[in-house]
Amino acid sequence: MNAYTAPPRTVGRLKRPFGDLYYEVSGSGPALLFAHGLGGNHLSWWQQVAHFAPNYTCVTFAHRGFAPSDPVAGGVDPADYPADLTALIDHLHLPDVRLVAQSMGGWTMLEYALANPARVKALVLSSTSGTLDRRGSDPSGGRDYDAWLKDAEAKLADGAAKGIHPAMGARAAERVPALHLLYRSIDEMAGKLDKEKLRAGLRRTATRTVAEFKAFRVPTLLIAGGEDVVFPPFLASAIAATLPCGEAEMIGDAGHSPYFEQPARFNALVDAFLARQR
């Protein structure tokens, strides 16, 4: 007989002022929460939940406006994300948490960690600087950022002409077409959500400076994909160097979604980082 037993799993809907926030809880152990990016939802983390659930209580959710959470009348304001996360953590009675954020999820997780540093045992920022101003975080004064942006825009245009999702690296799309198709399919589950309006909101709220983090002592790991054309990968190490408890890792042959494109390497980095925080 097969000795495998699947980790416990529950699903729920949390009442919020905008409607219902959808979430899933899998596994057992210390709480490990995941916040998806603009091209994702709770399903984006399937390769992480399967890996971490034997040792952690994994919590995934769909940000407000992203199905199967309810739509938001008038559109989504990313400034509301941290309050949703706070409500979910309180609802699940989690005394402390470990947070993993991808891209847009960095707005959610970083702001929560800033407001609740004592409850956050570890923070992982994947392909994101959250509410930090990107160009302002460039130690070259914006020169390197501007050069990266010019190159990234050309690569984005080339990828669009070839039907490659910008948040999925071109190398991964070629190597595993099925993975690229899955990523695109998850992205399309958002339906009529106005992502361009949301993207503008993300830019509008990314105003923090690295100087504001001088006393931020939450252990923080920034992970970047070396071929990212959405987030400047060099900023991961630059920002980590300014944080009291910051460190950075690069997955050289990944694009904007290293957790999705290179899950084994991503999971190993997160595993090792979390182990150092116990």
Short mmCIF file of C-alpha atoms in Angstrom, two decimals:
data_model
loop_
_atom_site.label_atom_id
_atom_site.label_comp_id
_atom_site.label_asym_id
_atom_site.label_seq_id
_atom_site.Cartn_x
_atom_site.Cartn_y
_atom_site.Cartn_z
CA MET A 1 0.00 0.00 0.00
CA ASN A 2 1.05 3.57 -0.67
CA ALA A 3 2.30 5.23 2.52
CA TYR A 4 1.63 8.78 1.31
CA THR A 5 -0.97 10.85 3.13
CA ALA A 6 -1.92 14.21 1.66
CA PRO A 7 -1.51 17.22 3.97
CA PRO A 8 -4.73 18.57 5.48
CA ARG A 9 -6.38 21.26 3.37
CA THR A 10 -9.28 23.64 3.89
CA VAL A 11 -10.75 26.48 1.84
CA GLY A 12 -12.64 29.50 3.04
CA ARG A 13 -14.07 32.92 2.26
CA LEU A 14 -13.44 35.83 4.61
CA LYS A 15 -16.02 38.62 4.70
CA ARG A 16 -14.42 42.00 3.95
CA PRO A 17 -15.96 45.43 3.21
CA PHE A 18 -15.56 44.87 -0.56
CA GLY A 19 -16.98 41.32 -0.48
CA ASP A 20 -15.37 37.90 0.10
CA LEU A 21 -11.64 37.18 0.18
CA TYR A 22 -10.91 33.61 -0.95
CA TYR A 23 -8.18 31.63 0.82
CA GLU A 24 -6.80 28.12 1.20
CA VAL A 25 -4.91 26.53 4.09
CA SER A 26 -2.74 23.46 3.51
CA GLY A 27 -0.39 21.50 5.74
CA SER A 28 0.64 21.96 9.35
CA GLY A 29 3.40 23.69 11.26
CA PRO A 30 4.55 27.33 11.43
CA ALA A 31 2.45 29.68 9.32
CA LEU A 32 3.80 30.46 5.84
CA LEU A 33 1.74 32.88 3.73
CA PHE A 34 2.04 33.56 0.01
CA ALA A 35 0.90 36.70 -1.87
CA HIS A 36 0.63 36.43 -5.66
CA GLY A 37 1.46 38.91 -8.38
CA LEU A 38 -0.58 40.78 -10.97
CA GLY A 39 -0.57 37.80 -13.33
CA GLY A 40 -1.63 35.27 -10.71
CA ASN A 41 -3.95 34.17 -7.96
CA HIS A 42 -3.81 31.62 -5.14
CA LEU A 43 -3.15 28.82 -7.66
CA SER A 44 0.13 30.41 -8.69
CA TRP A 45 1.78 28.84 -5.65
CA TRP A 46 0.94 25.21 -6.46
CA GLN A 47 4.62 24.25 -6.65
CA GLN A 48 5.35 25.91 -3.31
CA VAL A 49 2.34 24.59 -1.38
CA ALA A 50 3.11 21.00 -2.40
CA HIS A 51 6.70 21.45 -1.26
CA PHE A 52 6.20 23.32 2.01
CA ALA A 53 2.90 21.88 3.32
CA PRO A 54 4.54 18.86 5.02
CA ASN A 55 6.40 21.26 7.35
CA TYR A 56 4.42 24.50 7.32
CA THR A 57 0.83 25.69 7.47
CA CYS A 58 0.67 27.20 3.99
CA VAL A 59 -1.86 29.97 3.42
CA THR A 60 -2.63 31.19 -0.09
CA PHE A 61 -5.29 33.70 -1.07
CA ALA A 62 -6.57 35.62 -4.07
CA HIS A 63 -6.16 39.36 -3.67
CA ARG A 64 -9.37 41.38 -3.75
CA GLY A 65 -10.63 41.64 -7.31
CA PHE A 66 -8.87 38.43 -8.38
CA ALA A 67 -11.18 35.43 -8.76
CA PRO A 68 -12.30 33.51 -6.83
CA SER A 69 -12.25 36.50 -4.45
CA ASP A 70 -15.05 38.93 -5.21
CA PRO A 71 -14.67 41.81 -7.69
CA VAL A 72 -14.40 45.34 -6.33
CA ALA A 73 -16.84 48.01 -7.42
CA GLY A 74 -14.90 50.85 -9.03
CA GLY A 75 -11.68 48.86 -9.28
CA VAL A 76 -8.94 47.73 -6.92
CA ASP A 77 -6.76 50.04 -4.82
CA PRO A 78 -3.54 48.23 -3.77
CA ALA A 79 -3.44 50.37 -0.64
CA ASP A 80 -6.25 48.12 0.65
CA TYR A 81 -4.20 44.93 0.35
CA PRO A 82 -2.37 45.05 3.71
CA ALA A 83 -5.63 45.40 5.64
CA ASP A 84 -6.99 42.30 3.89
CA LEU A 85 -3.88 40.37 4.90
CA THR A 86 -4.17 41.61 8.48
CA ALA A 87 -7.79 40.49 8.63
CA LEU A 88 -6.91 37.06 7.22
CA ILE A 89 -4.07 36.50 9.69
CA ASP A 90 -6.33 37.53 12.57
CA HIS A 91 -9.16 35.36 11.26
CA LEU A 92 -6.87 32.32 11.20
CA HIS A 93 -5.51 33.15 14.69
CA LEU A 94 -1.88 33.01 13.56
CA PRO A 95 0.42 34.29 16.33
CA ASP A 96 3.38 34.75 14.00
CA VAL A 97 3.94 34.45 10.26
CA ARG A 98 6.49 33.96 7.50
CA LEU A 99 5.65 35.88 4.35
CA VAL A 100 6.49 35.16 0.70
CA ALA A 101 5.56 37.78 -1.89
CA GLN A 102 5.79 37.75 -5.67
CA SER A 103 5.84 41.05 -7.57
CA MET A 104 2.53 42.82 -6.75
CA GLY A 105 2.30 40.75 -3.58
CA GLY A 106 5.24 42.76 -2.30
CA TRP A 107 2.94 45.74 -1.78
CA THR A 108 0.82 43.54 0.51
CA MET A 109 3.55 41.78 2.44
CA LEU A 110 6.04 44.61 2.87
CA GLU A 111 3.44 47.00 4.24
CA TYR A 112 2.15 44.33 6.63
CA ALA A 113 5.68 43.64 7.85
CA LEU A 114 6.35 47.34 8.40
CA ALA A 115 3.21 47.66 10.50
CA ASN A 116 3.65 44.36 12.38
CA PRO A 117 7.38 43.58 12.60
CA ALA A 118 7.07 41.58 15.83
CA ARG A 119 4.70 39.08 14.18
CA VAL A 120 6.81 38.55 11.05
CA LYS A 121 9.56 35.98 11.51
CA ALA A 122 10.77 36.14 7.90
CA LEU A 123 9.96 38.00 4.69
CA VAL A 124 10.74 36.84 1.15
CA LEU A 125 10.39 39.37 -1.67
CA SER A 126 10.50 37.67 -5.07
CA SER A 127 10.97 39.96 -8.08
CA THR A 128 9.67 42.92 -6.13
CA SER A 129 10.62 45.91 -4.05
CA GLY A 130 7.01 46.41 -2.97
CA THR A 131 6.21 49.98 -2.02
CA LEU A 132 9.80 51.13 -2.40
CA ASP A 133 10.41 53.56 -5.25
CA ARG A 134 12.45 51.52 -7.73
CA ARG A 135 14.43 54.25 -9.43
CA GLY A 136 15.03 55.93 -6.09
CA SER A 137 16.46 52.67 -4.72
CA ASP A 138 19.09 52.49 -7.47
CA PRO A 139 22.47 53.28 -5.85
CA SER A 140 23.70 54.72 -9.18
CA GLY A 141 21.14 57.51 -8.86
CA GLY A 142 18.92 56.05 -11.56
CA ARG A 143 21.54 55.54 -14.27
CA ASP A 144 21.50 51.73 -14.06
CA TYR A 145 17.73 51.68 -13.73
CA ASP A 146 17.26 53.78 -16.86
CA ALA A 147 19.63 51.56 -18.86
CA TRP A 148 17.85 48.42 -17.65
CA LEU A 149 14.43 49.92 -18.48
CA LYS A 150 15.43 50.76 -22.05
CA ASP A 151 16.68 47.21 -22.62
CA ALA A 152 13.66 45.66 -20.87
CA GLU A 153 11.18 47.61 -23.00
CA ALA A 154 12.80 46.27 -26.18
CA LYS A 155 12.67 42.71 -24.84
CA LEU A 156 9.05 43.13 -23.76
CA ALA A 157 8.09 44.25 -27.25
CA ASP A 158 9.89 41.27 -28.78
CA GLY A 159 8.19 38.89 -26.33
CA ALA A 160 4.77 40.37 -27.03
CA ALA A 161 5.27 39.84 -30.76
CA LYS A 162 6.03 36.19 -30.03
CA GLY A 163 3.07 35.71 -27.69
CA ILE A 164 5.21 35.31 -24.56
CA HIS A 165 3.72 36.48 -21.27
CA PRO A 166 5.92 39.27 -19.84
CA ALA A 167 5.89 37.75 -16.36
CA MET A 168 7.09 34.37 -17.64
CA GLY A 169 10.65 34.26 -18.87
CA ALA A 170 11.19 33.61 -22.57
CA ARG A 171 13.67 30.86 -21.73
CA ALA A 172 11.14 29.05 -19.52
CA ALA A 173 8.37 29.48 -22.09
CA GLU A 174 10.56 27.78 -24.69
CA ARG A 175 11.80 25.08 -22.32
CA VAL A 176 8.39 24.17 -20.86
CA PRO A 177 5.56 25.42 -23.12
CA ALA A 178 2.99 23.72 -20.86
CA LEU A 179 4.15 25.83 -17.92
CA HIS A 180 3.81 28.99 -19.99
CA LEU A 181 0.29 27.96 -21.00
CA LEU A 182 -0.62 27.33 -17.36
CA TYR A 183 0.73 30.71 -16.31
CA ARG A 184 -1.28 32.47 -18.99
CA SER A 185 -4.41 30.50 -18.05
CA ILE A 186 -4.10 31.46 -14.39
CA ASP A 187 -3.62 35.10 -15.41
CA GLU A 188 -6.81 35.01 -17.49
CA MET A 189 -8.86 33.80 -14.51
CA ALA A 190 -8.97 37.43 -13.34
CA GLY A 191 -11.61 38.01 -16.01
CA LYS A 192 -12.71 41.64 -16.32
CA LEU A 193 -10.36 43.03 -13.67
CA ASP A 194 -8.80 46.23 -15.03
CA LYS A 195 -5.14 45.33 -14.57
CA GLU A 196 -3.84 48.47 -16.24
CA LYS A 197 -5.68 50.61 -13.70
CA LEU A 198 -4.30 48.41 -10.93
CA ARG A 199 -0.80 48.65 -12.39
CA ALA A 200 -1.10 52.44 -12.29
CA GLY A 201 -2.13 52.19 -8.64
CA LEU A 202 0.94 50.11 -7.87
CA ARG A 203 3.19 52.73 -9.45
CA ARG A 204 1.40 55.50 -7.57
CA THR A 205 1.91 53.84 -4.19
CA ALA A 206 5.57 52.83 -4.65
CA THR A 207 6.97 55.91 -2.94
CA ARG A 208 9.01 54.67 0.03
CA THR A 209 12.75 55.26 0.26
CA VAL A 210 15.43 52.88 1.55
CA ALA A 211 16.15 55.40 4.31
CA GLU A 212 12.80 54.49 5.87
CA PHE A 213 14.07 50.94 6.50
CA LYS A 214 17.07 51.72 8.69
CA ALA A 215 15.32 50.24 11.73
CA PHE A 216 13.51 47.43 9.84
CA ARG A 217 14.90 44.31 11.49
CA VAL A 218 12.64 41.67 9.94
CA PRO A 219 14.90 39.06 8.26
CA THR A 220 14.34 39.71 4.56
CA LEU A 221 15.41 37.71 1.51
CA LEU A 222 15.12 39.28 -1.93
CA ILE A 223 15.12 36.82 -4.84
CA ALA A 224 15.50 37.96 -8.44
CA GLY A 225 15.51 36.34 -11.85
CA GLY A 226 18.52 37.35 -13.90
CA GLU A 227 16.45 37.64 -17.10
CA ASP A 228 13.58 39.64 -15.56
CA VAL A 229 12.14 42.33 -17.83
CA VAL A 230 9.52 43.53 -15.32
CA PHE A 231 11.58 44.08 -12.15
CA PRO A 232 15.23 45.23 -12.29
CA PRO A 233 17.10 42.19 -10.91
CA PHE A 234 20.12 44.22 -9.78
CA LEU A 235 17.90 46.03 -7.29
CA ALA A 236 17.52 42.88 -5.17
CA SER A 237 21.11 42.98 -3.93
CA ALA A 238 21.15 46.79 -3.84
CA ILE A 239 18.11 46.94 -1.56
CA ALA A 240 19.24 43.99 0.56
CA ALA A 241 22.50 45.81 1.28
CA THR A 242 20.56 48.70 2.84
CA LEU A 243 18.47 46.52 5.16
CA PRO A 244 19.72 45.65 8.66
CA CYS A 245 18.74 42.00 8.14
CA GLY A 246 18.66 41.79 4.35
CA GLU A 247 20.13 39.27 1.93
CA ALA A 248 19.67 38.55 -1.76
CA GLU A 249 19.84 35.63 -4.17
CA MET A 250 19.85 35.55 -7.97
CA ILE A 251 18.44 32.77 -10.15
CA GLY A 252 20.30 33.67 -13.30
CA ASP A 253 18.25 31.82 -15.91
CA ALA A 254 14.82 32.84 -14.61
CA GLY A 255 12.60 35.68 -15.73
CA HIS A 256 10.09 37.61 -13.62
CA SER A 257 8.60 34.50 -11.97
CA PRO A 258 11.44 32.38 -10.55
CA TYR A 259 9.02 30.64 -8.16
CA PHE A 260 7.05 29.40 -11.19
CA GLU A 261 9.87 28.92 -13.71
CA GLN A 262 12.51 27.39 -11.41
CA PRO A 263 10.52 26.06 -8.44
CA ALA A 264 13.10 23.59 -7.12
CA ARG A 265 15.79 26.25 -6.85
CA PHE A 266 13.38 28.85 -5.53
CA ASN A 267 12.02 26.48 -2.88
CA ALA A 268 15.52 25.48 -1.80
CA LEU A 269 16.48 29.13 -1.28
CA VAL A 270 13.35 29.80 0.75
CA ASP A 271 13.78 26.57 2.74
CA ALA A 272 17.32 27.48 3.73
CA PHE A 273 16.37 31.06 4.58
CA LEU A 274 13.46 29.99 6.78
CA ALA A 275 15.66 27.43 8.55
CA ARG A 276 18.08 30.21 9.50
CA GLN A 277 15.26 32.17 11.19
CA ARG A 278 14.16 29.45 13.60
#
